[in-house]
Tab-separated table of C-alpha atoms and ligand atoms in Angstrom:
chain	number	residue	atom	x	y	z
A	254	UNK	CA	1.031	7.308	10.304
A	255	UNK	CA	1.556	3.452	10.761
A	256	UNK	CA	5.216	2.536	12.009
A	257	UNK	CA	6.357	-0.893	12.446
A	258	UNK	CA	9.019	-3.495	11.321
A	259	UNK	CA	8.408	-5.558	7.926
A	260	UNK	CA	5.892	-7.950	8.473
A	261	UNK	CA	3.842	-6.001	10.843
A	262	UNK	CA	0.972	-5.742	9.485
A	263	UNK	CA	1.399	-1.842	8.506
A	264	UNK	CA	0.223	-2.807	4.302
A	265	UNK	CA	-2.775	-5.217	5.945
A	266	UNK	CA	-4.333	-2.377	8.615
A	267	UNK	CA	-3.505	0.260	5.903
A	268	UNK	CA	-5.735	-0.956	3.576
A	269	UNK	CA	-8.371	-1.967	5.920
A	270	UNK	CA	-7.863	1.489	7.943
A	271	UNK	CA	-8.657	3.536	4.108
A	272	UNK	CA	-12.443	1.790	3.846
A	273	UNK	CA	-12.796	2.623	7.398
A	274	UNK	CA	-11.678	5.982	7.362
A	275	UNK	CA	-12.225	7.068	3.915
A	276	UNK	CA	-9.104	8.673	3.286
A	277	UNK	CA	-6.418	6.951	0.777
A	278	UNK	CA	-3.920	4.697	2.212
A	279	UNK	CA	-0.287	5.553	1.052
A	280	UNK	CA	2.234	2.686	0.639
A	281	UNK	CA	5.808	3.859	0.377
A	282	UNK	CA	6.808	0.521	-0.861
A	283	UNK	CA	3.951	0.304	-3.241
A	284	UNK	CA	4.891	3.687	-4.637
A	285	UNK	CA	8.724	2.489	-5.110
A	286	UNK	CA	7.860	-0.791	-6.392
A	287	UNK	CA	5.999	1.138	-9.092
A	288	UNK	CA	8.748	3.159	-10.150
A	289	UNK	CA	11.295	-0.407	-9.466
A	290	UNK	CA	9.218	-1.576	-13.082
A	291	UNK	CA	10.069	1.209	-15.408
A	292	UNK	CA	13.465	0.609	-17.341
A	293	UNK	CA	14.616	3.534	-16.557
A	294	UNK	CA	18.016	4.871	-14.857
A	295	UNK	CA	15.483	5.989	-11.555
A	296	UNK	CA	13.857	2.868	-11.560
A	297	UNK	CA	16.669	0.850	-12.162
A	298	UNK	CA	18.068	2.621	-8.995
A	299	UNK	CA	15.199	2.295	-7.001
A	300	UNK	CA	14.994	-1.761	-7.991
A	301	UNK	CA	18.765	-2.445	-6.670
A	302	UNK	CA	17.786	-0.830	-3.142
A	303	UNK	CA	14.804	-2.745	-2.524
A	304	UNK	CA	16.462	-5.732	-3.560
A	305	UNK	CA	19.165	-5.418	-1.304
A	306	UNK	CA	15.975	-4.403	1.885
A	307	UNK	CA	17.930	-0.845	1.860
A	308	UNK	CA	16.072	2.019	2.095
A	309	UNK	CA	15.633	4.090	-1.220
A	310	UNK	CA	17.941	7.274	-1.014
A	311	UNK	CA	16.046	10.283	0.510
A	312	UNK	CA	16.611	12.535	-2.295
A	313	UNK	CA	13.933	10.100	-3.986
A	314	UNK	CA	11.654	9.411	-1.453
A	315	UNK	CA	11.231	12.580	-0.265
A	316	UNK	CA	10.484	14.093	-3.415
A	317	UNK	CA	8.287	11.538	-4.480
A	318	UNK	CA	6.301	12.259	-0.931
A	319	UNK	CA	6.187	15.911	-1.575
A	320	UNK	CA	4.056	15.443	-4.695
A	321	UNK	CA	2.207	12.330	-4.111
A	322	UNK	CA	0.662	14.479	-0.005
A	323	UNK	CA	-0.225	17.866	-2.455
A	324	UNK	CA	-2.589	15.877	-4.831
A	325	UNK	CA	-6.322	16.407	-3.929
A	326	UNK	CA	-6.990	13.569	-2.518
A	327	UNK	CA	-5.039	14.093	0.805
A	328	UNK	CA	-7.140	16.956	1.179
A	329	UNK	CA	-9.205	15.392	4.012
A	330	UNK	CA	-6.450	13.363	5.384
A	331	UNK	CA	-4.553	10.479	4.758
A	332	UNK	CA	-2.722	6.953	6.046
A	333	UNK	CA	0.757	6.791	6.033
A	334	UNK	CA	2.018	3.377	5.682
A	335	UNK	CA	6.266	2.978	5.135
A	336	UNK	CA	6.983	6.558	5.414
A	337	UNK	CA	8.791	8.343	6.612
A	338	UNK	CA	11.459	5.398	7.539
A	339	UNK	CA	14.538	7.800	9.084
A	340	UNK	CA	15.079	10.608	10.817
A	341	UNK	CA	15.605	12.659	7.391
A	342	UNK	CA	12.313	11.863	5.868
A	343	UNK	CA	10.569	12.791	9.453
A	344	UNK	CA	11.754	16.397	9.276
A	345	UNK	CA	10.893	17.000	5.513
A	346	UNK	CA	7.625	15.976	6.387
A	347	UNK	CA	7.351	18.045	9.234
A	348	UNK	CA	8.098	21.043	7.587
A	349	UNK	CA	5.108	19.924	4.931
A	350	UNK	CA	2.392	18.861	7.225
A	351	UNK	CA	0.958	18.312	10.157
A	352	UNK	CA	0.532	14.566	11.646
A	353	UNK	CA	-2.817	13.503	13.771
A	354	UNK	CA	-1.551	10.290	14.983
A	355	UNK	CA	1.085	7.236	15.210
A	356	UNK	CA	0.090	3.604	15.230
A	357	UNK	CA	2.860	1.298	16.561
A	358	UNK	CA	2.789	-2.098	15.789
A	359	UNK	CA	4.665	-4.350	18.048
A	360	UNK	CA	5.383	-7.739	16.635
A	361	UNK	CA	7.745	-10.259	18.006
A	362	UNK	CA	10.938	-10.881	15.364
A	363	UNK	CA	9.889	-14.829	15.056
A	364	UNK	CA	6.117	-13.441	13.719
A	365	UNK	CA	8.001	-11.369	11.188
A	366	UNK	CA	10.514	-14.132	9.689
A	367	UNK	CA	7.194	-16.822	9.571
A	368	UNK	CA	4.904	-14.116	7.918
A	369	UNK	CA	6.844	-12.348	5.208
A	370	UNK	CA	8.317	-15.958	3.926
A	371	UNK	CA	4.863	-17.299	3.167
A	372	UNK	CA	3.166	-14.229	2.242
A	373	UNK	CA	1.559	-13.729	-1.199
A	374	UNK	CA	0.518	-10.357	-2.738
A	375	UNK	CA	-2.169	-10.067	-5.522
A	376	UNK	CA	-0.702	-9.245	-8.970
A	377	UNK	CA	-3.843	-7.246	-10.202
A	378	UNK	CA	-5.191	-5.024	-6.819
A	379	UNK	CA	-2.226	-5.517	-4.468
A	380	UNK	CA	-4.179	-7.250	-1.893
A	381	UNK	CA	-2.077	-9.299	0.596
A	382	UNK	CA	-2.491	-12.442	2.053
A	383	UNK	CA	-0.401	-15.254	3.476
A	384	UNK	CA	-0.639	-18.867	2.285
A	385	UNK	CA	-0.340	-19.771	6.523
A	386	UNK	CA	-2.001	-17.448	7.787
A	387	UNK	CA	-4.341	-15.302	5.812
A	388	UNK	CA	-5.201	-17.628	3.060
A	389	UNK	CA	-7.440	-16.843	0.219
A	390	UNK	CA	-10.813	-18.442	-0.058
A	391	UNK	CA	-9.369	-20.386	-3.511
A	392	UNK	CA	-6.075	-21.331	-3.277
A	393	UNK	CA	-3.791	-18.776	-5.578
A	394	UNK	CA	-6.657	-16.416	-6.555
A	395	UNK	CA	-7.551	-13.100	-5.218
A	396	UNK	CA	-10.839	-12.664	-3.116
A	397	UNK	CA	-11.316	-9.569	-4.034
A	398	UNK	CA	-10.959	-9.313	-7.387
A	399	UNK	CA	-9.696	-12.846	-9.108
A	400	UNK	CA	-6.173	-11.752	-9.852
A	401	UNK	CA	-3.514	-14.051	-9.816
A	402	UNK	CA	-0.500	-13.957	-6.548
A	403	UNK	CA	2.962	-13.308	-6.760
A	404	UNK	CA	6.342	-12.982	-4.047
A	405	UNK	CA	7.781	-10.233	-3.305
A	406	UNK	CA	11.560	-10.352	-4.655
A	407	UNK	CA	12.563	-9.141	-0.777
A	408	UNK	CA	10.619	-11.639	1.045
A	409	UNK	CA	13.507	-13.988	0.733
A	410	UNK	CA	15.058	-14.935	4.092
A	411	UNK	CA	18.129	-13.071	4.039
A	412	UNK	CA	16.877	-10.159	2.637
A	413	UNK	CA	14.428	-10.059	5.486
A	414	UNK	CA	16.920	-10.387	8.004
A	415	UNK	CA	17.964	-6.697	6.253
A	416	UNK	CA	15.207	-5.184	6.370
A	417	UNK	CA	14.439	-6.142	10.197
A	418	UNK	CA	18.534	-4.621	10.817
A	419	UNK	CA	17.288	-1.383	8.656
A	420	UNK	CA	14.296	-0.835	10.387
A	421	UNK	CA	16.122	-1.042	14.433
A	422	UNK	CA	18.476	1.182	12.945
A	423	UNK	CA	16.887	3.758	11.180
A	424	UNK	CA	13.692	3.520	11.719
A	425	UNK	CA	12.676	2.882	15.038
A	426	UNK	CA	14.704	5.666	16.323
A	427	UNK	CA	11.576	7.540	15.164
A	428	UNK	CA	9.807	6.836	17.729
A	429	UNK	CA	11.911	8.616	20.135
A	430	UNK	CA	11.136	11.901	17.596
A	431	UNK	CA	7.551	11.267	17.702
A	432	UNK	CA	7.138	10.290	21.573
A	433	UNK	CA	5.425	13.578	23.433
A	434	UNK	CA	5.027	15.210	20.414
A	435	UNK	CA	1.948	12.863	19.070
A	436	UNK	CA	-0.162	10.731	20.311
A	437	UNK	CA	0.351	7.168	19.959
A	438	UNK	CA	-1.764	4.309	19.544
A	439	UNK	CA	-0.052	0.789	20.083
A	440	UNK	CA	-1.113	-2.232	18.790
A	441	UNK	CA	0.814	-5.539	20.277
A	442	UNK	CA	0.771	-8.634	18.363
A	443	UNK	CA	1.689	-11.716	19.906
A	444	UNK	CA	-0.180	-14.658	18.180
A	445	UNK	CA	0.747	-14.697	14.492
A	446	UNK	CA	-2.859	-15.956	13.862
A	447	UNK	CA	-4.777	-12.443	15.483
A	448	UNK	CA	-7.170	-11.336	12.296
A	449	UNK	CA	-6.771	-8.107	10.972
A	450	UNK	CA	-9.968	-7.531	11.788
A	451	UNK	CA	-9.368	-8.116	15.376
A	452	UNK	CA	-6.287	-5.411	14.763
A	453	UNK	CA	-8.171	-2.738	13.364
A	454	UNK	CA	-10.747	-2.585	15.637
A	455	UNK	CA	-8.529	-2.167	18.430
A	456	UNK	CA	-6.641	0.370	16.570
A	457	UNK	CA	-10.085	2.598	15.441
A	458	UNK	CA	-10.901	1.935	19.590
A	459	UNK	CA	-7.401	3.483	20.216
A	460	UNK	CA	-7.924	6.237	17.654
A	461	UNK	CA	-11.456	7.318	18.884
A	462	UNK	CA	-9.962	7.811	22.184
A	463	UNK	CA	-7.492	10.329	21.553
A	464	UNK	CA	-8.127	13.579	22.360
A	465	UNK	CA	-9.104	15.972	19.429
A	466	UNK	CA	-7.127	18.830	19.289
B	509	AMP	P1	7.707	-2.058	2.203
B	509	AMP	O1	6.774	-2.442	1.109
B	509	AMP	O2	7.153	-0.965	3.074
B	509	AMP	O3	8.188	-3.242	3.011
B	509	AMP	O4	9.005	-1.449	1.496
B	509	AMP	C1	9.784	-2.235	0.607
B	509	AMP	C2	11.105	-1.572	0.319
B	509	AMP	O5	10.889	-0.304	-0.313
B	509	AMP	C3	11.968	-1.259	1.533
B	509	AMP	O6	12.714	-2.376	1.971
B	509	AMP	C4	12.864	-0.157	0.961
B	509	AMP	O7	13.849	-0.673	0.099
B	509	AMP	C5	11.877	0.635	0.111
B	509	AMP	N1	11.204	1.679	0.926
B	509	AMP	C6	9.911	1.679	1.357
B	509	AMP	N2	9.633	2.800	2.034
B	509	AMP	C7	10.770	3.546	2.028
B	509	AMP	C8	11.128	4.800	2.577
B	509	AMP	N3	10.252	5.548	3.287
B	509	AMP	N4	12.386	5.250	2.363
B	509	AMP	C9	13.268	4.538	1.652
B	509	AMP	N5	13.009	3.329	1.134
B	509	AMP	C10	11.774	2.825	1.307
């Protein structure tokens, strides 16, 4: 499980973690933003929430987490990435499975404000990169697969400051529930220009470490 305020880096590592590890990465807000596109009364909800940097109501999230952890591809494992965000959500997936380990991220509040207003996600694979810090190779264009960028409609600066308030609130009180219970492995950022590289391998370095049960 990755937990860490907007802007940490959890999407980034995620997705860099899954060719490592070979286990799927799983993006709550990817998931959500999916369902945010249908017309439909659910994703109409689901749309005003994230708009607004609120979290999704549980009813949805956990339900959608129940079914998307019993397909067969979590079989072997899996990367959490932007779940579970409360209390709530923790216990619900307690009582459905078992988790290895946490990754912290710990990332200054200026490095999330300057990150998530320039960053740029790829239409086509979802790729993310940052037009300050992460740039493509072409400017506007995918490296990995050509596809064109867009914003995020919650990467606006207000919105952000939400988010950040939603995630001291509700989220980091997780750590608390997780602290003793799993092991941890804590990645500090302090220079808004570390590569993700660099990231990962320090997290893989803190995940080899820990003791297997
Ligand atoms: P993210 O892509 O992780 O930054 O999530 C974007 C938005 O999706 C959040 O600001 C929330 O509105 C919603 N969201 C993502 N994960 C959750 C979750 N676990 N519970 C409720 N809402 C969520």
């Amino acid at each position: 499980m990755i937990l860490g305020p907007p802007g940490s880096g959890k999407g980034t590592y995620a997705s860099r973690l899954r060719s490592e590890l070979g286990i799927p990465a799983i993006a709550a807000g990817d998931i959500l933003r999916e369902m945010a596109g249908s017309e439909t009364v659910l994703g109409k909800t689901v749309k005003r929430y994230i708009g607004k940097g609120e979290l999704v109501p549980d009813s949805i999230v956990i339900e959608v987490f129940r079914n998307r952890l019993s397909r067969k591809d979590c079989k072997r494992g899996f990367i959490l990435d932007g779940y579970p965000r409360n209390i709530a959500q923790a216990r619900a997936l307690d009582r459905s499975t078992k988790i290895d380990a946490v990754v912290l991220l710990l990332v200054p509040e200026w490095i999330i404000v300057e990150r998530l207003s320039s960053r740029r996600i790829c239409r086509n694979c979802g790729e993310v990169y940052n037009i300050r810090f992460l740039k493509p190779k072409r400017d506007g264009i995918c490296d990995r697969c050509g596809g064109p960028f867009y914003q995020r409609i919650d990467d606006t600066q207000e919105v952000i400051r939400e988010r950040v308030a939603v995630y001291e609130r509700q989220t980091q009180p997780l750590i608390d529930y997780y602290k003793g219970r799993i092991p941890f492995v804590e990645f500090k950022c302090e220079d808004i220009d570390t590569p993700p590289e660099v990231a990962v391998k320090e997290i893989l370095k803190g995940l080899n470490q820990l003791e297997p049960d």
